[in-house]
PDB file of C-alpha atoms in Angstrom:
ATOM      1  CA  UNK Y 115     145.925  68.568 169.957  1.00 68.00           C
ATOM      2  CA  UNK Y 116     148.974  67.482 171.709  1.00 80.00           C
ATOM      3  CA  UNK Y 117     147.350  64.980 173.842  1.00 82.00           C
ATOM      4  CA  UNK Y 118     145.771  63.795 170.631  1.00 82.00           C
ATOM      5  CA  UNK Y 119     149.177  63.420 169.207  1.00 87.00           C
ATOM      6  CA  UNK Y 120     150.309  61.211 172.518  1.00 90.00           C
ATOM      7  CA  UNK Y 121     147.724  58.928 173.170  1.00 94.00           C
ATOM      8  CA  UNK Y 122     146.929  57.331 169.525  1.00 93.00           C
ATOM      9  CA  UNK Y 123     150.718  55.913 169.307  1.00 93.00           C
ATOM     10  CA  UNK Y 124     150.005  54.888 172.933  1.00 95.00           C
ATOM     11  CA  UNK Y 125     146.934  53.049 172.278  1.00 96.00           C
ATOM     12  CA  UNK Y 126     148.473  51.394 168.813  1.00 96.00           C
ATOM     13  CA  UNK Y 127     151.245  50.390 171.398  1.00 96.00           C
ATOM     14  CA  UNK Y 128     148.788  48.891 173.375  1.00 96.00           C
ATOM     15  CA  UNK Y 129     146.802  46.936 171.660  1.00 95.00           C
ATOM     16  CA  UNK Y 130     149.947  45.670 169.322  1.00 95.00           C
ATOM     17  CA  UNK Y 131     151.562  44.527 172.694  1.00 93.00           C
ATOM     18  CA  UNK Y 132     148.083  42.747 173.153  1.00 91.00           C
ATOM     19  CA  UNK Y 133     148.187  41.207 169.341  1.00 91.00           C
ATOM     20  CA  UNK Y 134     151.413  39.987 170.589  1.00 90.00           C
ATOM     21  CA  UNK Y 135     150.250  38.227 173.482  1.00 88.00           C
ATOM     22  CA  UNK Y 136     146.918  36.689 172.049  1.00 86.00           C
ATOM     23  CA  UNK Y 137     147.918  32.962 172.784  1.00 80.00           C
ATOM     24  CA  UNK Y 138     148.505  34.051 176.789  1.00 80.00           C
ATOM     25  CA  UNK Y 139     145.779  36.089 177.481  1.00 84.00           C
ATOM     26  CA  UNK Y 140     142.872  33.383 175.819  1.00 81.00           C
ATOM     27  CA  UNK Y 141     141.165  32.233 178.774  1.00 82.00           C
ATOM     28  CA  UNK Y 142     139.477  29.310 177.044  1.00 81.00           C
ATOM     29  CA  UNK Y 143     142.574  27.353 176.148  1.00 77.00           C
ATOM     30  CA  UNK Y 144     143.785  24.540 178.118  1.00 75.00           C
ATOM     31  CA  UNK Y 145     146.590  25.048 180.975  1.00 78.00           C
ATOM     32  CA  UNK Y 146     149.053  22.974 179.669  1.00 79.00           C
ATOM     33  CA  UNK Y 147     151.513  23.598 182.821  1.00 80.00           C
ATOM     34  CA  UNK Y 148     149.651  22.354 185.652  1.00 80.00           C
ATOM     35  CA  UNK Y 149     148.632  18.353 183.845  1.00 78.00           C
ATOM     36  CA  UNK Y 150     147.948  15.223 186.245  1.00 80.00           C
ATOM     37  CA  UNK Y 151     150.739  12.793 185.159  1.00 81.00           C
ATOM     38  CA  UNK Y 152     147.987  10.120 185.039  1.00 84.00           C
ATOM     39  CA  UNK Y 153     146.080  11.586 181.831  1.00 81.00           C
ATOM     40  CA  UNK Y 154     147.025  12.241 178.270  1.00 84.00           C
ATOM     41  CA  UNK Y 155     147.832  15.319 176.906  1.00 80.00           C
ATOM     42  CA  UNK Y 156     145.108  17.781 175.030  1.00 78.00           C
ATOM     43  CA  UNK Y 157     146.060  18.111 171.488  1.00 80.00           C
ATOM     44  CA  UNK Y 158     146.451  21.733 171.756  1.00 76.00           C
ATOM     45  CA  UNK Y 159     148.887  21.299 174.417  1.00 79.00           C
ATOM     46  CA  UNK Y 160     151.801  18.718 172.080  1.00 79.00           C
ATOM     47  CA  UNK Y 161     154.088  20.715 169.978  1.00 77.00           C
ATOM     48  CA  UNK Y 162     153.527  20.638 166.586  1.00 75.00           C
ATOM     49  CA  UNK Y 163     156.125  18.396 164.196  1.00 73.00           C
ATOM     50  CA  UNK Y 164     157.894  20.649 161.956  1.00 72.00           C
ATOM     51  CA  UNK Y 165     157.547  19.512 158.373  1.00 74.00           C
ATOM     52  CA  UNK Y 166     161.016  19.632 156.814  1.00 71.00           C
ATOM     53  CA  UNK Y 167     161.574  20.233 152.916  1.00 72.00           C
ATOM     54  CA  UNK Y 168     162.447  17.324 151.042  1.00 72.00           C
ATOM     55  CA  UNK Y 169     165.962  17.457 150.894  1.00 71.00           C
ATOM     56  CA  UNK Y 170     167.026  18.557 153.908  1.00 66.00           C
ATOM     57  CA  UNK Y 171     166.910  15.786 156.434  1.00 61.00           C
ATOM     58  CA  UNK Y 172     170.069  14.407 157.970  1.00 60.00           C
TER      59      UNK Y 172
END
């Protein structure tokens, strides 16, 4: 019962640390670190704009 008690908090730790880390650990995205400076960048690899409220610019 007491190993019960251990181990399902450890395995919610787990896989919450592994929720966490979803974008690192997909092996089919592209590696945007290591790009030839000769070719374009992949879409996923730009940052996206951030939309600003109307408003709010300066």
């Amino acid at each position: 019962m007491k190993r019960k008690r251990i181990l399902i908090p450890l395995i919610l730790l787990i896989l919450f640390v592994l929720y966490l880390n979803r974008d690192a650990l997909n092996p089919f995205a592209p590696d945007c670190k290591n790009l030839p400076a000769n070719q374009p960048k992949p879409e996923e690899c730009k940052k996206p704009v951030k939309e600003v409220a109307p408003g709010f610019e300066i």
